[in-house]
PDB file of C-alpha atoms in Angstrom:
ATOM      1  CA  THR L   1      50.210   5.417 -76.564  1.00 40.00           C
ATOM      2  CA  ALA L   2      50.174   4.534 -80.769  1.00 38.00           C
ATOM      3  CA  LEU L   3      51.826   1.320 -80.007  1.00 34.00           C
ATOM      4  CA  ILE L   4      49.557  -0.462 -77.045  1.00 36.00           C
ATOM      5  CA  VAL L   5      46.884   1.345 -79.974  1.00 34.00           C
ATOM      6  CA  SER L   6      49.325  -0.945 -82.426  1.00 35.00           C
ATOM      7  CA  LEU L   7      49.152  -3.520 -79.975  1.00 32.00           C
ATOM      8  CA  SER L   8      45.999  -3.935 -79.250  1.00 32.00           C
ATOM      9  CA  VAL L   9      44.444  -4.239 -83.229  1.00 31.00           C
ATOM     10  CA  LEU L  10      47.022  -6.850 -83.123  1.00 31.00           C
ATOM     11  CA  CYS L  11      45.454  -8.800 -80.294  1.00 29.00           C
ATOM     12  CA  VAL L  12      41.283  -8.273 -81.613  1.00 31.00           C
ATOM     13  CA  LEU L  13      42.991 -10.080 -84.885  1.00 33.00           C
ATOM     14  CA  LEU L  14      44.382 -12.599 -83.989  1.00 33.00           C
ATOM     15  CA  VAL L  15      41.922 -13.811 -81.802  1.00 32.00           C
ATOM     16  CA  TYR L  16      39.261 -13.370 -84.548  1.00 35.00           C
ATOM     17  CA  LEU L  17      41.844 -15.193 -86.450  1.00 38.00           C
ATOM     18  CA  SER L  18      41.343 -17.995 -84.125  1.00 40.00           C
ATOM     19  CA  ASP L  19      38.129 -18.284 -84.196  1.00 57.00           C
ATOM     20  CA  SER L  20      37.402 -18.036 -87.663  1.00 71.00           C
ATOM     21  CA  LEU L  21      36.182 -21.211 -89.119  1.00 82.00           C
ATOM     22  CA  PRO L  22      39.539 -23.464 -90.258  1.00 90.00           C
ATOM     23  CA  VAL L  23      39.428 -23.774 -94.081  1.00 92.00           C
ATOM     24  CA  ARG L  24      41.530 -26.487 -96.276  1.00 93.00           C
ATOM     25  CA  LEU L  25      42.620 -27.091 -99.486  1.00 94.00           C
ATOM     26  CA  VAL L  26      41.714 -30.701-100.751  1.00 94.00           C
ATOM     27  CA  GLY L  27      42.235 -32.895-103.762  1.00 92.00           C
ATOM     28  CA  GLY L  28      45.635 -31.043-105.754  1.00 86.00           C
ATOM     29  CA  GLN L  29      48.751 -32.529-105.496  1.00 76.00           C
ATOM     30  CA  GLU L  30      50.378 -29.792-103.352  1.00 74.00           C
ATOM     31  CA  TYR L  31      49.567 -28.035 -99.970  1.00 76.00           C
ATOM     32  CA  PHE L  32      48.933 -24.182-103.014  1.00 81.00           C
ATOM     33  CA  GLN L  33      46.593 -25.914-104.329  1.00 86.00           C
ATOM     34  CA  GLY L  34      42.992 -27.444-103.671  1.00 92.00           C
ATOM     35  CA  ARG L  35      39.056 -28.152-103.329  1.00 95.00           C
ATOM     36  CA  VAL L  36      37.935 -25.092-101.321  1.00 95.00           C
ATOM     37  CA  GLU L  37      36.700 -27.012 -98.227  1.00 95.00           C
ATOM     38  CA  VAL L  38      35.272 -25.576 -94.527  1.00 93.00           C
ATOM     39  CA  TYR L  39      35.143 -26.936 -91.477  1.00 92.00           C
ATOM     40  CA  HIS L  40      31.977 -26.218 -89.736  1.00 88.00           C
ATOM     41  CA  ASP L  41      29.071 -28.809 -86.252  1.00 87.00           C
ATOM     42  CA  GLY L  42      31.408 -31.175 -87.696  1.00 90.00           C
ATOM     43  CA  LEU L  43      32.053 -31.553 -90.565  1.00 92.00           C
ATOM     44  CA  TRP L  44      33.699 -30.661 -93.374  1.00 94.00           C
ATOM     45  CA  GLY L  45      31.896 -28.851 -96.740  1.00 93.00           C
ATOM     46  CA  THR L  46      32.115 -26.685 -99.211  1.00 94.00           C
ATOM     47  CA  VAL L  47      32.292 -23.739-101.236  1.00 94.00           C
ATOM     48  CA  CYS L  48      30.108 -23.568-104.633  1.00 92.00           C
ATOM     49  CA  ASP L  49      32.123 -21.758-107.997  1.00 91.00           C
ATOM     50  CA  ASP L  50      28.477 -19.480-107.844  1.00 90.00           C
ATOM     51  CA  GLU L  51      30.997 -15.422-108.632  1.00 88.00           C
ATOM     52  CA  TRP L  52      34.053 -17.693-107.584  1.00 92.00           C
ATOM     53  CA  ASP L  53      37.279 -15.223-108.449  1.00 91.00           C
ATOM     54  CA  ASP L  54      40.925 -14.530-107.740  1.00 88.00           C
ATOM     55  CA  THR L  55      39.160 -12.366-104.982  1.00 90.00           C
ATOM     56  CA  ASP L  56      38.179 -14.505-103.473  1.00 93.00           C
ATOM     57  CA  ALA L  57      41.243 -16.652-103.959  1.00 92.00           C
ATOM     58  CA  GLU L  58      43.467 -14.993-102.350  1.00 88.00           C
ATOM     59  CA  VAL L  59      41.472 -14.022 -99.068  1.00 91.00           C
ATOM     60  CA  VAL L  60      42.121 -18.285 -98.670  1.00 92.00           C
ATOM     61  CA  CYS L  61      45.302 -17.728-100.017  1.00 84.00           C
ATOM     62  CA  ARG L  62      45.984 -15.253 -97.093  1.00 85.00           C
ATOM     63  CA  GLN L  63      43.700 -16.830 -94.109  1.00 88.00           C
ATOM     64  CA  LEU L  64      45.568 -20.412 -94.600  1.00 87.00           C
ATOM     65  CA  GLY L  65      49.250 -17.996 -94.704  1.00 78.00           C
ATOM     66  CA  ILE L  66      50.290 -19.042 -98.608  1.00 76.00           C
ATOM     67  CA  GLY L  67      51.981 -16.382-100.741  1.00 68.00           C
ATOM     68  CA  GLY L  68      51.986 -16.002-104.398  1.00 67.00           C
ATOM     69  CA  VAL L  69      48.826 -15.046-107.179  1.00 74.00           C
ATOM     70  CA  ALA L  70      46.022 -16.249-106.123  1.00 82.00           C
ATOM     71  CA  LYS L  71      44.031 -18.397-108.755  1.00 84.00           C
ATOM     72  CA  ALA L  72      40.671 -18.706-108.981  1.00 90.00           C
ATOM     73  CA  TRP L  73      39.196 -22.587-110.119  1.00 90.00           C
ATOM     74  CA  MET L  74      35.674 -23.519-110.986  1.00 90.00           C
ATOM     75  CA  GLY L  75      33.602 -26.509-112.404  1.00 91.00           C
ATOM     76  CA  ALA L  76      35.010 -29.146-109.777  1.00 92.00           C
ATOM     77  CA  HIS L  77      38.929 -28.142-111.114  1.00 91.00           C
ATOM     78  CA  PHE L  78      40.295 -30.144-107.786  1.00 92.00           C
ATOM     79  CA  GLY L  79      37.731 -33.021-107.867  1.00 92.00           C
ATOM     80  CA  HIS L  80      34.208 -32.971-106.506  1.00 93.00           C
ATOM     81  CA  GLY L  81      33.615 -33.245-102.739  1.00 93.00           C
ATOM     82  CA  PHE L  82      31.662 -34.807-100.066  1.00 89.00           C
ATOM     83  CA  GLY L  83      29.319 -33.984 -98.367  1.00 88.00           C
ATOM     84  CA  PRO L  84      27.460 -30.405 -97.018  1.00 93.00           C
ATOM     85  CA  VAL L  85      27.677 -27.349-100.119  1.00 92.00           C
ATOM     86  CA  TYR L  86      28.364 -24.450 -97.286  1.00 91.00           C
ATOM     87  CA  LEU L  87      29.026 -21.519 -99.212  1.00 90.00           C
ATOM     88  CA  ALA L  88      28.015 -19.865-102.858  1.00 90.00           C
ATOM     89  CA  ASP L  89      27.559 -16.643-103.930  1.00 91.00           C
ATOM     90  CA  VAL L  90      30.452 -15.207-102.389  1.00 91.00           C
ATOM     91  CA  ARG L  91      32.064 -11.808-103.293  1.00 92.00           C
ATOM     92  CA  CYS L  92      35.040 -10.668-101.027  1.00 92.00           C
ATOM     93  CA  THR L  93      35.900  -7.432-101.785  1.00 90.00           C
ATOM     94  CA  GLY L  94      39.915  -8.428-101.579  1.00 86.00           C
ATOM     95  CA  ASN L  95      40.389  -6.910 -98.381  1.00 85.00           C
ATOM     96  CA  GLU L  96      38.458  -9.743 -95.130  1.00 87.00           C
ATOM     97  CA  PHE L  97      41.014 -12.119 -93.527  1.00 86.00           C
ATOM     98  CA  ALA L  98      38.716 -14.564 -93.730  1.00 88.00           C
ATOM     99  CA  LEU L  99      36.467 -16.042 -95.620  1.00 90.00           C
ATOM    100  CA  GLU L 100      34.007 -16.131 -93.659  1.00 87.00           C
ATOM    101  CA  GLN L 101      33.838 -12.024 -93.804  1.00 90.00           C
ATOM    102  CA  CYS L 102      33.485 -12.070 -97.010  1.00 91.00           C
ATOM    103  CA  PRO L 103      29.255 -11.586 -98.384  1.00 88.00           C
ATOM    104  CA  GLN L 104      27.687 -14.586 -99.679  1.00 84.00           C
ATOM    105  CA  SER L 105      24.589 -16.175 -99.353  1.00 79.00           C
ATOM    106  CA  ARG L 106      22.550 -17.466 -96.208  1.00 75.00           C
ATOM    107  CA  TRP L 107      24.486 -20.311 -94.805  1.00 76.00           C
ATOM    108  CA  GLY L 108      23.908 -23.365 -96.810  1.00 70.00           C
ATOM    109  CA  LEU L 109      21.851 -21.868 -98.967  1.00 76.00           C
ATOM    110  CA  HIS L 110      22.903 -22.255-102.443  1.00 75.00           C
ATOM    111  CA  ASN L 111      21.158 -24.465-105.796  1.00 84.00           C
ATOM    112  CA  CYS L 112      24.729 -26.376-106.659  1.00 89.00           C
ATOM    113  CA  GLU L 113      25.510 -29.078-106.963  1.00 89.00           C
ATOM    114  CA  HIS L 114      29.576 -31.009-105.666  1.00 92.00           C
ATOM    115  CA  THR L 115      30.438 -30.114-109.876  1.00 92.00           C
ATOM    116  CA  GLN L 116      30.621 -26.624-108.331  1.00 92.00           C
ATOM    117  CA  ASP L 117      32.721 -27.013-105.876  1.00 94.00           C
ATOM    118  CA  ALA L 118      35.360 -24.271-105.487  1.00 94.00           C
ATOM    119  CA  GLY L 119      39.446 -24.519-105.864  1.00 94.00           C
ATOM    120  CA  VAL L 120      42.164 -22.187-105.586  1.00 92.00           C
ATOM    121  CA  SER L 121      45.915 -22.258-106.442  1.00 85.00           C
ATOM    122  CA  TYR L 122      49.073 -20.007-104.910  1.00 79.00           C
ATOM    123  CA  GLY L 123      51.326 -19.946-108.205  1.00 70.00           C
ATOM    124  CA  ALA L 124      54.450 -18.945-107.159  1.00 75.00           C
ATOM    125  CA  VAL L 125      54.542 -17.834-110.624  1.00 84.00           C
ATOM    126  CA  ARG L 126      53.839 -15.230-112.757  1.00 84.00           C
ATOM    127  CA  LEU L 127      54.194 -12.652-116.070  1.00 87.00           C
ATOM    128  CA  VAL L 128      55.252  -9.036-115.981  1.00 87.00           C
ATOM    129  CA  GLY L 129      55.926  -6.279-118.763  1.00 87.00           C
ATOM    130  CA  GLY L 130      54.119  -7.784-121.319  1.00 84.00           C
ATOM    131  CA  ASP L 131      50.880  -6.596-123.042  1.00 79.00           C
ATOM    132  CA  GLY L 132      48.330  -8.929-120.400  1.00 77.00           C
ATOM    133  CA  PRO L 133      48.755 -11.609-118.240  1.00 77.00           C
ATOM    134  CA  TRP L 134      49.449 -14.088-120.753  1.00 83.00           C
ATOM    135  CA  GLU L 135      52.431 -13.181-121.717  1.00 86.00           C
ATOM    136  CA  GLY L 136      56.056 -11.076-120.103  1.00 89.00           C
ATOM    137  CA  ARG L 137      59.194 -11.718-117.722  1.00 91.00           C
ATOM    138  CA  VAL L 138      58.788 -15.259-116.282  1.00 91.00           C
ATOM    139  CA  GLU L 139      59.210 -14.457-111.578  1.00 91.00           C
ATOM    140  CA  ILE L 140      59.149 -17.075-108.768  1.00 88.00           C
ATOM    141  CA  TYR L 141      57.455 -16.793-105.957  1.00 81.00           C
ATOM    142  CA  SER L 142      59.986 -17.215-102.740  1.00 76.00           C
ATOM    143  CA  GLU L 143      60.762 -16.539 -98.925  1.00 71.00           C
ATOM    144  CA  GLY L 144      57.999 -13.587 -99.840  1.00 72.00           C
ATOM    145  CA  HIS L 145      60.551 -11.980-102.189  1.00 82.00           C
ATOM    146  CA  TRP L 146      59.582 -12.091-106.214  1.00 86.00           C
ATOM    147  CA  GLY L 147      62.560 -12.873-108.574  1.00 91.00           C
ATOM    148  CA  THR L 148      62.996 -14.141-112.213  1.00 92.00           C
ATOM    149  CA  VAL L 149      64.527 -16.834-113.877  1.00 93.00           C
ATOM    150  CA  CYS L 150      67.422 -17.422-116.121  1.00 93.00           C
ATOM    151  CA  ASP L 151      67.464 -18.256-119.837  1.00 90.00           C
ATOM    152  CA  ASP L 152      70.174 -21.187-119.686  1.00 92.00           C
ATOM    153  CA  ASN L 153      69.127 -23.885-120.636  1.00 90.00           C
ATOM    154  CA  TRP L 154      65.701 -23.218-121.502  1.00 93.00           C
ATOM    155  CA  THR L 155      63.902 -25.296-124.266  1.00 92.00           C
ATOM    156  CA  GLU L 156      59.405 -25.415-124.967  1.00 90.00           C
ATOM    157  CA  LEU L 157      58.788 -27.823-122.919  1.00 92.00           C
ATOM    158  CA  ASN L 158      59.779 -25.080-119.919  1.00 92.00           C
ATOM    159  CA  THR L 159      57.037 -22.310-121.449  1.00 91.00           C
ATOM    160  CA  GLN L 160      54.547 -25.256-122.540  1.00 89.00           C
ATOM    161  CA  VAL L 161      54.432 -26.026-118.044  1.00 89.00           C
ATOM    162  CA  VAL L 162      54.726 -21.764-117.283  1.00 89.00           C
ATOM    163  CA  CYS L 163      51.495 -21.634-119.532  1.00 87.00           C
ATOM    164  CA  ARG L 164      49.745 -24.309-118.342  1.00 81.00           C
ATOM    165  CA  GLN L 165      49.972 -23.406-114.232  1.00 79.00           C
ATOM    166  CA  LEU L 166      48.853 -20.627-115.102  1.00 80.00           C
ATOM    167  CA  GLY L 167      46.291 -22.110-116.772  1.00 73.00           C
ATOM    168  CA  PHE L 168      46.553 -20.554-120.827  1.00 76.00           C
ATOM    169  CA  ARG L 169      46.164 -23.129-123.103  1.00 63.00           C
ATOM    170  CA  SER L 170      49.186 -23.356-125.571  1.00 67.00           C
ATOM    171  CA  VAL L 171      52.545 -20.945-126.329  1.00 74.00           C
ATOM    172  CA  ASP L 172      52.552 -19.191-128.633  1.00 70.00           C
ATOM    173  CA  THR L 173      56.241 -19.355-130.580  1.00 60.00           C
ATOM    174  CA  GLN L 174      55.207 -16.191-133.474  1.00 55.00           C
ATOM    175  CA  SER L 175      56.234 -13.743-130.297  1.00 55.00           C
ATOM    176  CA  LYS L 176      58.770 -13.464-127.855  1.00 63.00           C
ATOM    177  CA  VAL L 177      58.576 -10.683-125.402  1.00 67.00           C
ATOM    178  CA  HIS L 178      61.349  -9.306-122.317  1.00 67.00           C
ATOM    179  CA  ALA L 179      61.146  -6.950-119.818  1.00 64.00           C
ATOM    180  CA  GLU L 180      64.148  -6.615-117.828  1.00 72.00           C
ATOM    181  CA  SER L 181      64.030  -6.656-114.557  1.00 79.00           C
ATOM    182  CA  HIS L 182      67.079  -5.231-111.482  1.00 81.00           C
ATOM    183  CA  GLY L 183      64.941  -7.283-108.828  1.00 86.00           C
ATOM    184  CA  LEU L 184      66.232 -10.796-107.532  1.00 91.00           C
ATOM    185  CA  ILE L 185      67.460 -14.229-110.060  1.00 91.00           C
ATOM    186  CA  LEU L 186      66.306 -17.000-107.976  1.00 91.00           C
ATOM    187  CA  LEU L 187      66.051 -19.760-110.727  1.00 92.00           C
ATOM    188  CA  ASP L 188      68.166 -20.712-113.270  1.00 94.00           C
ATOM    189  CA  GLU L 189      69.287 -24.155-115.119  1.00 94.00           C
ATOM    190  CA  VAL L 190      65.886 -25.084-115.841  1.00 94.00           C
ATOM    191  CA  GLU L 191      64.899 -28.497-117.428  1.00 95.00           C
ATOM    192  CA  CYS L 192      61.176 -29.717-117.501  1.00 93.00           C
ATOM    193  CA  LYS L 193      60.249 -32.482-119.504  1.00 92.00           C
ATOM    194  CA  GLY L 194      56.841 -30.534-120.470  1.00 89.00           C
ATOM    195  CA  THR L 195      54.430 -33.056-118.041  1.00 85.00           C
ATOM    196  CA  GLU L 196      54.800 -31.247-114.738  1.00 82.00           C
ATOM    197  CA  TYR L 197      52.631 -28.930-112.999  1.00 73.00           C
ATOM    198  CA  SER L 198      54.419 -26.306-112.260  1.00 78.00           C
ATOM    199  CA  LEU L 199      57.790 -24.779-112.077  1.00 86.00           C
ATOM    200  CA  LEU L 200      59.877 -25.800-109.515  1.00 82.00           C
ATOM    201  CA  ALA L 201      58.257 -29.343-110.023  1.00 81.00           C
ATOM    202  CA  CYS L 202      61.234 -29.047-112.508  1.00 89.00           C
ATOM    203  CA  SER L 203      64.309 -29.562-112.497  1.00 92.00           C
ATOM    204  CA  HIS L 204      66.684 -27.150-111.630  1.00 92.00           C
ATOM    205  CA  SER L 205      69.157 -25.271-109.188  1.00 92.00           C
ATOM    206  CA  ALA L 206      69.309 -24.636-106.513  1.00 90.00           C
ATOM    207  CA  LEU L 207      66.807 -21.033-105.392  1.00 86.00           C
ATOM    208  CA  GLY L 208      69.338 -18.586-105.951  1.00 88.00           C
ATOM    209  CA  GLN L 209      72.456 -20.391-106.917  1.00 91.00           C
ATOM    210  CA  HIS L 210      73.197 -19.283-111.172  1.00 91.00           C
ATOM    211  CA  ASP L 211      75.851 -17.214-112.816  1.00 92.00           C
ATOM    212  CA  CYS L 212      73.214 -15.102-114.985  1.00 92.00           C
ATOM    213  CA  THR L 213      72.882 -11.236-114.760  1.00 91.00           C
ATOM    214  CA  HIS L 214      68.746  -9.701-115.608  1.00 91.00           C
ATOM    215  CA  SER L 215      69.814 -10.410-119.430  1.00 90.00           C
ATOM    216  CA  GLU L 216      69.599 -13.535-119.894  1.00 90.00           C
ATOM    217  CA  ASP L 217      65.872 -12.787-118.012  1.00 92.00           C
ATOM    218  CA  VAL L 218      62.943 -15.083-119.756  1.00 91.00           C
ATOM    219  CA  ALA L 219      60.148 -13.700-121.281  1.00 91.00           C
ATOM    220  CA  VAL L 220      57.421 -15.364-122.625  1.00 90.00           C
ATOM    221  CA  ARG L 221      54.149 -15.417-124.446  1.00 88.00           C
ATOM    222  CA  CYS L 222      51.654 -18.518-123.988  1.00 86.00           C
ATOM    223  CA  THR L 223      47.866 -18.629-125.871  1.00 80.00           C
ATOM    224  CA  PRO L 224      45.842 -15.637-124.496  1.00 77.00           C
ATOM    225  CA  VAL L 225      43.122 -19.192-124.845  1.00 76.00           C
ATOM    226  CA  ARG L 226      41.651 -21.516-121.935  1.00 70.00           C
ATOM    227  CA  LEU L 227      39.154 -23.552-121.307  1.00 70.00           C
ATOM    228  CA  VAL L 228      37.590 -23.350-118.203  1.00 67.00           C
ATOM    229  CA  ALA L 229      34.174 -25.983-116.404  1.00 61.00           C
ATOM    230  CA  GLY L 230      35.673 -29.211-118.123  1.00 61.00           C
ATOM    231  CA  GLU L 231      36.258 -31.836-115.413  1.00 59.00           C
ATOM    232  CA  SER L 232      39.705 -31.724-116.173  1.00 56.00           C
ATOM    233  CA  PRO L 233      42.835 -29.192-117.030  1.00 55.00           C
ATOM    234  CA  LYS L 234      41.430 -30.813-120.785  1.00 60.00           C
ATOM    235  CA  GLU L 235      38.856 -29.827-121.894  1.00 67.00           C
ATOM    236  CA  GLY L 236      35.915 -27.302-120.971  1.00 72.00           C
ATOM    237  CA  ARG L 237      34.116 -23.693-122.388  1.00 73.00           C
ATOM    238  CA  VAL L 238      36.630 -22.050-124.876  1.00 76.00           C
ATOM    239  CA  GLU L 239      37.862 -18.190-123.783  1.00 76.00           C
ATOM    240  CA  VAL L 240      39.676 -16.066-125.261  1.00 76.00           C
ATOM    241  CA  PHE L 241      41.214 -12.992-123.566  1.00 70.00           C
ATOM    242  CA  MET L 242      40.582  -9.485-125.201  1.00 66.00           C
ATOM    243  CA  ASN L 243      40.431  -5.894-124.525  1.00 61.00           C
ATOM    244  CA  GLY L 244      40.884  -6.953-120.539  1.00 62.00           C
ATOM    245  CA  GLN L 245      38.596  -8.999-120.400  1.00 65.00           C
ATOM    246  CA  TRP L 246      38.094 -13.305-121.028  1.00 70.00           C
ATOM    247  CA  GLY L 247      34.798 -14.015-123.587  1.00 74.00           C
ATOM    248  CA  THR L 248      33.618 -16.916-124.976  1.00 74.00           C
ATOM    249  CA  VAL L 249      32.998 -18.383-128.419  1.00 73.00           C
ATOM    250  CA  CYS L 250      30.242 -18.929-130.247  1.00 72.00           C
ATOM    251  CA  ASP L 251      30.417 -23.217-132.253  1.00 64.00           C
ATOM    252  CA  ASP L 252      28.949 -21.134-135.804  1.00 61.00           C
ATOM    253  CA  GLY L 253      31.175 -23.057-137.960  1.00 62.00           C
ATOM    254  CA  TRP L 254      33.021 -24.931-134.503  1.00 52.00           C
ATOM    255  CA  ASP L 255      33.903 -28.440-135.453  1.00 55.00           C
ATOM    256  CA  ASP L 256      35.191 -31.958-135.228  1.00 51.00           C
ATOM    257  CA  ILE L 257      32.991 -31.032-130.439  1.00 40.00           C
ATOM    258  CA  ASN L 258      34.161 -33.700-128.471  1.00 30.00           C
ATOM    259  CA  ALA L 259      34.161 -31.343-125.491  1.00 34.00           C
ATOM    260  CA  ALA L 260      32.426 -32.614-122.370  1.00 29.00           C
ATOM    261  CA  LEU L 261      28.932 -30.862-121.596  1.00 25.00           C
ATOM    262  CA  LEU L 262      29.297 -28.507-119.892  1.00 25.00           C
ATOM    263  CA  LYS L 263      28.119 -28.037-116.359  1.00 27.00           C
ATOM    264  CA  TYR L 264      26.771 -24.240-116.349  1.00 26.00           C
ATOM    265  CA  PHE L 265      27.209 -21.124-118.445  1.00 29.00           C
ATOM    266  CA  LYS L 266      28.132 -17.522-116.939  1.00 35.00           C
ATOM    267  CA  LEU L 267      27.691 -14.889-118.675  1.00 33.00           C
ATOM    268  CA  GLY L 268      30.191 -12.136-120.259  1.00 37.00           C
ATOM    269  CA  PRO L 269      31.396 -11.856-124.252  1.00 42.00           C
ATOM    270  CA  ILE L 270      30.659 -13.338-126.477  1.00 47.00           C
ATOM    271  CA  HIS L 271      33.748 -12.273-128.425  1.00 46.00           C
ATOM    272  CA  LEU L 272      34.150 -14.975-131.723  1.00 48.00           C
ATOM    273  CA  ASP L 273      32.214 -16.089-134.433  1.00 52.00           C
ATOM    274  CA  ASN L 274      32.705 -18.559-137.555  1.00 60.00           C
ATOM    275  CA  VAL L 275      35.475 -19.306-136.222  1.00 57.00           C
ATOM    276  CA  ARG L 276      36.809 -21.022-138.919  1.00 62.00           C
ATOM    277  CA  CYS L 277      40.939 -23.271-138.629  1.00 65.00           C
ATOM    278  CA  SER L 278      43.104 -24.697-141.349  1.00 62.00           C
ATOM    279  CA  GLY L 279      45.050 -26.819-138.762  1.00 55.00           C
ATOM    280  CA  VAL L 280      47.714 -24.870-139.692  1.00 49.00           C
ATOM    281  CA  GLU L 281      47.369 -22.254-136.514  1.00 51.00           C
ATOM    282  CA  MET L 282      49.920 -21.866-133.762  1.00 45.00           C
ATOM    283  CA  SER L 283      46.950 -20.174-132.095  1.00 47.00           C
ATOM    284  CA  LEU L 284      43.141 -19.412-132.462  1.00 51.00           C
ATOM    285  CA  GLY L 285      43.567 -15.806-133.282  1.00 52.00           C
ATOM    286  CA  GLN L 286      45.362 -16.737-136.039  1.00 54.00           C
ATOM    287  CA  CYS L 287      41.847 -17.822-137.705  1.00 64.00           C
ATOM    288  CA  GLN L 288      39.476 -16.466-139.561  1.00 65.00           C
ATOM    289  CA  SER L 289      36.221 -15.251-137.901  1.00 62.00           C
ATOM    290  CA  ASP L 290      33.637 -13.036-137.985  1.00 59.00           C
ATOM    291  CA  ASP L 291      35.148  -9.210-136.902  1.00 57.00           C
ATOM    292  CA  GLN L 292      35.540  -9.558-132.699  1.00 48.00           C
ATOM    293  CA  GLY L 293      32.452  -8.935-130.827  1.00 50.00           C
ATOM    294  CA  GLY L 294      30.218  -9.330-134.075  1.00 51.00           C
ATOM    295  CA  HIS L 295      27.696 -11.948-133.564  1.00 49.00           C
ATOM    296  CA  ASN L 296      24.209 -13.752-133.594  1.00 53.00           C
ATOM    297  CA  CYS L 297      24.831 -16.341-130.420  1.00 61.00           C
ATOM    298  CA  HIS L 298      24.158 -16.525-126.716  1.00 51.00           C
ATOM    299  CA  HIS L 299      25.498 -18.122-123.979  1.00 45.00           C
ATOM    300  CA  SER L 300      24.457 -21.216-124.507  1.00 46.00           C
ATOM    301  CA  GLU L 301      25.999 -21.670-128.007  1.00 44.00           C
ATOM    302  CA  ASP L 302      29.668 -21.370-126.599  1.00 47.00           C
ATOM    303  CA  ALA L 303      31.877 -23.719-128.177  1.00 48.00           C
ATOM    304  CA  GLY L 304      33.684 -26.594-126.105  1.00 47.00           C
ATOM    305  CA  ASP L 305      36.608 -28.742-126.763  1.00 49.00           C
ATOM    306  CA  SER L 306      38.553 -31.867-125.024  1.00 50.00           C
ATOM    307  CA  GLU L 307      42.036 -33.777-124.629  1.00 48.00           C
ATOM    308  CA  GLN L 308      41.670 -37.253-126.020  1.00 45.00           C
TER     309      GLN L 308
END
C-alpha cells in the first residue's frame, strides 16, 4: 500500500512538473547561469528582481534540474531581456518545485523595467567551515557530490577566481582559515589566469584525479564586500557583510566616486559611515570609519563604485 501511495504521489508530481510553465536561463556563459525567463502564451518573458533572493534561485535550480549552490543576481546582471515582464515580488519558501508555485504579485502586474531583470547562477563552488560565507574550505560540486580542492600549485589568482565566482569583491590576503574535510578530493593542479568566471574554467587535472590528502585542502578568505545592482559585475552599490547580514555604506566621506547610477534602492542596515581610506589598505574594513552601525544617513546616500 505504501508503495502504491508513493508511486501515486510521484506520478502527480511528474504530471505537475510537466504542466508547469517552461523556464530557461539566457545570457550566461554556461548553462547554469543567466537571466531567468518564463514561457507563456507563445512568448518568453522575464522576472523582476523585486524581492528576488537566493531562495527563489534555488527553486529555479530545482525546476531546471541543476545541482549546486543557487545564487540570485539582480539589476539585469546577465543583460536586459525583451518582451513582457511576467513575474514580480517572487517570494519562494524554498519548498516549491516550480517558480510559478511561489507567492508573487498577480501575473503581469509590476512596476519594473528590464534593468531589473532577475538572474541566477548555480555555482559549483562553496566555502565551508569559516566564520561567514566569505571564508572557508573550498569545495566544488560534481555529479551530485561536494569535494575539496588540493593546494598543489595554488596561487592568489586561483583565490581571486573563487571569490569572484561567489560574488565577493576581492581577496583578503591578511588572513587565512583552515578547515580539513573527510570527504572526496575532486580537484588538483588548478592553474587560473585570474580572468576566469569560475574555478572549473581554469586549467586543472581530471576531476577526482589527485595525489593529495585532506591536509592539503585549500581554504581561502575573501573580502566581505560586494557590488550590487550595477550594469556589470564591475559596478554597483557597495555592500558589506557584518553580523550575519549585508548592509550598505553611507557616502559621507566617500570620494573619487565613478559609480554607475543605481536603478533602485534596497532597504537594510547601513553598516558604515564616514569611511576614510588612505589607499594602502587591503580591504574596506581596514579603513577608518565611524562605529559600526553608527550613521546619520538614508539609503539615498548609499555609496557606489565602478572599475574603469
